[in-house]
Tab-separated table of C-alpha atoms in Angstrom:
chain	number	residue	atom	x	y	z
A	730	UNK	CA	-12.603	16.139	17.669
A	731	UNK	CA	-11.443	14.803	14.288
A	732	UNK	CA	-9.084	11.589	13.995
A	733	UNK	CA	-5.476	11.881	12.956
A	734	UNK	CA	-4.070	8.573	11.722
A	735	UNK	CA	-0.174	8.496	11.952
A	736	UNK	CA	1.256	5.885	9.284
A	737	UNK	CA	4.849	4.560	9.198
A	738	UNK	CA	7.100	6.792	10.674
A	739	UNK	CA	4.948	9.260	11.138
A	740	UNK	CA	3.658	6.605	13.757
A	741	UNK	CA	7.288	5.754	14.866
A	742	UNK	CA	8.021	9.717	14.834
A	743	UNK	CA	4.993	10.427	16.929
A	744	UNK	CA	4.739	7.365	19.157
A	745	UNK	CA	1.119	6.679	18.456
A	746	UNK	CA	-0.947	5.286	16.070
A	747	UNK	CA	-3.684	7.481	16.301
A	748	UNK	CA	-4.858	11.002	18.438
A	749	UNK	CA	-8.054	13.140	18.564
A	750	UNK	CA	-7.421	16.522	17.888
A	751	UNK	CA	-10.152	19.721	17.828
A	752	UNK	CA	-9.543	21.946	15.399
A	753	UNK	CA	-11.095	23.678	12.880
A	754	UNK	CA	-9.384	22.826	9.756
A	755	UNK	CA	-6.599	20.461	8.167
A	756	UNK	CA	-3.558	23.129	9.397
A	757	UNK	CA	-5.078	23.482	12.632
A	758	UNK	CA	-4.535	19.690	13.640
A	759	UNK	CA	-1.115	19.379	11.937
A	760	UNK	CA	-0.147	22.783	13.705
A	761	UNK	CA	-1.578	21.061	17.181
A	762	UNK	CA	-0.242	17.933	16.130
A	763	UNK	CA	3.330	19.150	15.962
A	764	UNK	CA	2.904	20.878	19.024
A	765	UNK	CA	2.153	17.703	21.083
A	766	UNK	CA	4.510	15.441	19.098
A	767	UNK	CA	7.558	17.550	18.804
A	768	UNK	CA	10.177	17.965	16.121
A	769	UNK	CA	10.661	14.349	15.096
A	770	UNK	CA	7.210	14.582	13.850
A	771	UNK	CA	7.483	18.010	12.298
A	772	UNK	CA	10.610	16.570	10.372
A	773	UNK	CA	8.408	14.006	8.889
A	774	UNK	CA	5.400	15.921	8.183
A	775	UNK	CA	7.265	18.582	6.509
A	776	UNK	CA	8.126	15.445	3.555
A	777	UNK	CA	4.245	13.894	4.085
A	778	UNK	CA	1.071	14.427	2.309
A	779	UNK	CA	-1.490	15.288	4.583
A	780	UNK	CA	-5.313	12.540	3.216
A	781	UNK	CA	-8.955	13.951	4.915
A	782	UNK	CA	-10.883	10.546	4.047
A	783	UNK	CA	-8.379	9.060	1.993
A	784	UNK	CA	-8.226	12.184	-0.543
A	785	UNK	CA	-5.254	14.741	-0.395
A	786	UNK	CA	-6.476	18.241	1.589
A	787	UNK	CA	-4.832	21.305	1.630
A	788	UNK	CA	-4.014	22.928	5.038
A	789	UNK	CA	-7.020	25.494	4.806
A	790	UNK	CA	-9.564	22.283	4.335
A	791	UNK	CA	-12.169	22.428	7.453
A	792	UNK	CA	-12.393	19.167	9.078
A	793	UNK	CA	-15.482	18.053	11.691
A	794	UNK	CA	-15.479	15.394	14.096
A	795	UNK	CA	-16.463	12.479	11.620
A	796	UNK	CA	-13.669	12.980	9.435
A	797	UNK	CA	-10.246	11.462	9.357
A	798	UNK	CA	-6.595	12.868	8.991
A	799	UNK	CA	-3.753	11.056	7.532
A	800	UNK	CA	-0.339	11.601	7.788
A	801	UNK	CA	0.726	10.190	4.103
A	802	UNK	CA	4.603	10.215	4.206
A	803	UNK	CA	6.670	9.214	0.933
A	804	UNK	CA	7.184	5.291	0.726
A	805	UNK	CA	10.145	3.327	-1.479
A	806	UNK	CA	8.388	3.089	-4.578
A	807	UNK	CA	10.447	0.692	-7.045
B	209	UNK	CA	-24.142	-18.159	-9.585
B	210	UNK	CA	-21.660	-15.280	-11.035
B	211	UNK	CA	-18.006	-16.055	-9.754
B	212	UNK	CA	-16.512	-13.915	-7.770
B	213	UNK	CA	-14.143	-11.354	-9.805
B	214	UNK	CA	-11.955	-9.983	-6.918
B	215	UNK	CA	-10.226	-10.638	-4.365
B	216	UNK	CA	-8.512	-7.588	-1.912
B	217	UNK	CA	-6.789	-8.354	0.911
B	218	UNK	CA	-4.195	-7.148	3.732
B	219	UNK	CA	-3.378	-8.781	6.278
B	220	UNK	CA	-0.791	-10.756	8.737
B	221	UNK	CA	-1.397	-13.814	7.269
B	222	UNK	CA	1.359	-15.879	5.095
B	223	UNK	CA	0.202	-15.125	1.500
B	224	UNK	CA	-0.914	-18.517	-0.971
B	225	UNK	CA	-0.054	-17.441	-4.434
B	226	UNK	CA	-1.247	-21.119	-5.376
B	227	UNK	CA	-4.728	-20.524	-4.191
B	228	UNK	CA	-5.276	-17.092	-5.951
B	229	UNK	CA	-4.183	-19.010	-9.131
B	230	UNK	CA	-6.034	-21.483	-9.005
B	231	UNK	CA	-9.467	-18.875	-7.670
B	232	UNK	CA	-8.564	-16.836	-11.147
B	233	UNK	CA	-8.363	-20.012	-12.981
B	234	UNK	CA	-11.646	-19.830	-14.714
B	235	UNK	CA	-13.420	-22.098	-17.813
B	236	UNK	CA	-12.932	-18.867	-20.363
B	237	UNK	CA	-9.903	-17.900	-19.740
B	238	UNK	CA	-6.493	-19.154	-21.436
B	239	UNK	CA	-4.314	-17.296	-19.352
B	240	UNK	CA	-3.789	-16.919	-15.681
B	241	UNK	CA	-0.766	-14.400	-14.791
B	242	UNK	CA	0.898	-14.850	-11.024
B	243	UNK	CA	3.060	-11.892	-9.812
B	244	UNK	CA	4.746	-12.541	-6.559
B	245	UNK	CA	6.869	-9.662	-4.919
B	246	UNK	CA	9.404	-11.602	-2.262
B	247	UNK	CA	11.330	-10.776	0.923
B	248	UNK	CA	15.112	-10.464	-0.244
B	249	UNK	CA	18.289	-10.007	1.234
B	250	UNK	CA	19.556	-6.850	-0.484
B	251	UNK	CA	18.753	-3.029	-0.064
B	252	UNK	CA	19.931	0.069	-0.505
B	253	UNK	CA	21.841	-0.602	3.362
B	254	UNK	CA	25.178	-2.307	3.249
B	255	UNK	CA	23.543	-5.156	5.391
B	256	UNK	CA	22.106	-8.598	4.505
B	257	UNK	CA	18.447	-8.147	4.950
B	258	UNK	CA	16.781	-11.570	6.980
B	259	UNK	CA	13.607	-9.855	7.516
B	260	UNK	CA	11.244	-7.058	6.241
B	261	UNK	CA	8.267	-5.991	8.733
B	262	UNK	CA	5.066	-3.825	6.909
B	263	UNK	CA	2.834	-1.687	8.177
B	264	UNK	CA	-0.238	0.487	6.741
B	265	UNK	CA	-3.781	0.947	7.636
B	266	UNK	CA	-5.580	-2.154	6.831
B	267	UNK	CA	-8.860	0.292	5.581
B	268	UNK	CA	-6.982	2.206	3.923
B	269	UNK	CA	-5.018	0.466	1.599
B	270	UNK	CA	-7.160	-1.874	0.724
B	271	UNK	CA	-9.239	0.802	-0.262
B	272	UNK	CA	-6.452	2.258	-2.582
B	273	UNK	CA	-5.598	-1.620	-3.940
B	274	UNK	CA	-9.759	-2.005	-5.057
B	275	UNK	CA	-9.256	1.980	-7.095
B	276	UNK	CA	-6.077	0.138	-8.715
B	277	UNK	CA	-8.288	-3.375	-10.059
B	278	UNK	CA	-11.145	-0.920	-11.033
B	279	UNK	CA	-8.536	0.973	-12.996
B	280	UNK	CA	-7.313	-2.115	-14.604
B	281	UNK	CA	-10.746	-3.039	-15.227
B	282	UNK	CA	-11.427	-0.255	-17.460
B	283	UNK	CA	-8.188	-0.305	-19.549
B	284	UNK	CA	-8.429	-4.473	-20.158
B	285	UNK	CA	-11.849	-4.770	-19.768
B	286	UNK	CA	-11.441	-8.873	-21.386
B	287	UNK	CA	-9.784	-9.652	-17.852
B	288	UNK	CA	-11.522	-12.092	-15.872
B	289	UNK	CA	-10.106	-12.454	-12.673
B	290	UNK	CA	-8.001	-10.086	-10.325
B	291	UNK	CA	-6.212	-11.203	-6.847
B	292	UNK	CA	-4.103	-8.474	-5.051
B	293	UNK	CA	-3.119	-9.396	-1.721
B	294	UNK	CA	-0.757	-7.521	0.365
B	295	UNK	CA	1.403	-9.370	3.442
B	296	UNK	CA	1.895	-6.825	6.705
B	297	UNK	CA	3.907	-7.593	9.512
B	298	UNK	CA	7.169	-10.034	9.660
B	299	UNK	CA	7.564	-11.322	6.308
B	300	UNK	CA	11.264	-13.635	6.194
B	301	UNK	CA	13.192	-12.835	3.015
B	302	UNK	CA	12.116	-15.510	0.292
B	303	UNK	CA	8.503	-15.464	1.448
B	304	UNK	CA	5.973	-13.231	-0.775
B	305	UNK	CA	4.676	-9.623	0.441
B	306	UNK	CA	2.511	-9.153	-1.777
B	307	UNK	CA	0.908	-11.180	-4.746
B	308	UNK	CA	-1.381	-10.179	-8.016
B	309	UNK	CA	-3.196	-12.884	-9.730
B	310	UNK	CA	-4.780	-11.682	-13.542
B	311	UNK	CA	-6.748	-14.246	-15.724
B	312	UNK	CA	-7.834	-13.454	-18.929
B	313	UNK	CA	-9.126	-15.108	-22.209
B	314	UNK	CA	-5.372	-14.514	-23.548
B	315	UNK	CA	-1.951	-13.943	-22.565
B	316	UNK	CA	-1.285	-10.261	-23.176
B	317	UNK	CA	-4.197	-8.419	-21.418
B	318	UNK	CA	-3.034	-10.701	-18.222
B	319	UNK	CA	0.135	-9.598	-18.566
B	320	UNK	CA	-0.370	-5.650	-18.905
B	321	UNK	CA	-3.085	-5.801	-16.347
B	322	UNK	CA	-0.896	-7.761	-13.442
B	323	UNK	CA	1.962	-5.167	-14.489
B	324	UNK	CA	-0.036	-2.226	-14.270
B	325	UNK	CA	-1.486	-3.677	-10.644
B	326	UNK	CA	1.296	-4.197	-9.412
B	327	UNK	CA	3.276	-0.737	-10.182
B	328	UNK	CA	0.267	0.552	-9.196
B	329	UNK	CA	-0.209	-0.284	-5.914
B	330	UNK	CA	3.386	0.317	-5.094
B	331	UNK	CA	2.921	4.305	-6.072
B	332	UNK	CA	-0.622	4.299	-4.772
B	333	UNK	CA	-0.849	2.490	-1.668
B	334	UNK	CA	-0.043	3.924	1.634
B	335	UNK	CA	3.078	1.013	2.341
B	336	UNK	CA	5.667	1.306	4.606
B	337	UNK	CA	8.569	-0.999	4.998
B	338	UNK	CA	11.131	-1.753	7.569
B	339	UNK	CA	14.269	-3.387	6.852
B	340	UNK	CA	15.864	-5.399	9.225
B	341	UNK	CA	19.380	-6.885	9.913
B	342	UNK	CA	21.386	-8.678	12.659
B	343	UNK	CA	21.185	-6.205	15.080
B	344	UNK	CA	19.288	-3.362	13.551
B	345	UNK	CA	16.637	-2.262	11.647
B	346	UNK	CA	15.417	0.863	9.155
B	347	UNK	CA	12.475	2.596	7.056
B	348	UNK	CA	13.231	1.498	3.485
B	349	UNK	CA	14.385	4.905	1.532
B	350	UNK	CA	11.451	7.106	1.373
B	351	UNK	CA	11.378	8.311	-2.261
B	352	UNK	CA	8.122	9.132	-3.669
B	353	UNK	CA	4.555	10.481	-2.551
B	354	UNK	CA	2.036	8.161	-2.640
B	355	UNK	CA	-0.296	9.621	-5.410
B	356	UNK	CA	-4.022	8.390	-6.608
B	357	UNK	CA	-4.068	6.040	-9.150
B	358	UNK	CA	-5.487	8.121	-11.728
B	359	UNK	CA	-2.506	10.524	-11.400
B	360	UNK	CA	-0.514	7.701	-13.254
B	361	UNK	CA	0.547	7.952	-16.791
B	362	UNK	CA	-1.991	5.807	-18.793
């Protein structure tokens, strides 16, 4: 099960902070993720970066149990 | 005994921009730069802001704030002394989010280097912020990715 972190309203959107999700690779647990969390939470992903580890992934990135998943999404700058 | 050089922090607590000064202030250095970003009552709503509420991962950002005071580090390399702390939670307009304290030998490596900290860790930090009114409250315009600090212009 890997750790998906939900920041900001992603959080808000999702209505947790956190969730353990098994999948295979960074996709996978967004895919999942928008499954359980519904479209509120796709909305926001759609405009988010997706971190593994605090590094930008790509959706085909594999992800194991020890590793983290942020939901990045864009913040007010100036 | 080496002094310490740094100083990261994120947290709930009410920030002390005196006592980062005056931590930076060290016996070599002729400058000692204070940048404090505060709570105000304007926004991009048509509603007098009284409070602003921040939230992040604690880990996390302070993680991305120590990658922006090593960058700093290696493009004024004469600074002494960096201080970025970072306010979550309630924070009442006039009261200071976040603070970055530079000293230096002179003047004009403090100033770049508390400029450059503090631009950077509002495009490289993961930061949300929540504005709130009388009677309601909102996510601060979401306009830009957060990117890694050495995707910024040098």
């Amino acid at each position: 099960m890997s750790r998906l972190l939900l920041l900001g309203p992603a959080r808000e959107a999702a209505g947790v902070r956190s969730a353990e999700i098994d999948a295979a690779s960074v996709g996978e647990v967004i895919a999942l993720a928008t499954v359980r969390f519904g479209k509120p939470f796709a909305e926001i992903v759609a405009i988010s970066r997706v971190w593994v580890n605090g590094v930008e992934a790509s959706p085909d990135q594999g992800v194991g149990p020890s590793d983290e998943i942020a939901v990045v999404p864009p913040v007010s700058g100036g | 005994m080496d002094e310490a050089s740094e100083w990261v922090a994120v947290s709930a607590q009410p920030l002390a921009p005196d006592e980062l000064a005056a931590w930076a202030t060290r016996r070599d250095c002729g400058a000692v730069v204070t940048f404090c970003g505060t709570a105000r009552t304007t926004s991009t709503f048509e509603h007098e802001i009284i409070e602003l509420d921040y939230e992040t991962d604690v880990d996390l950002a302070e993680s991305r704030i120590r990658a922006v005071t090593a960058r700093a580090r290696e493009r004024w390399p004469e600074v002494r002394a960096i201080a970025v702390h970072h306010r979550i939670g309630t924070v009442l307009v006039r009261e200071p989010a976040v603070v970055v304290v530079v000293s230096s030998p002179h003047r004009r490596e403090a100033f770049e280097a508390a400029q450059f900290c503090i631009d950077a860790v509002k495009r490289t930090v993961p930061m949300w912020k929540r504005e709130v009114w009388q009677g309601g409250s909102a996510w601060s315009e979401q306009s830009e990715d957060v990117v890694d600090v050495g995707d910024l212009a040098p």
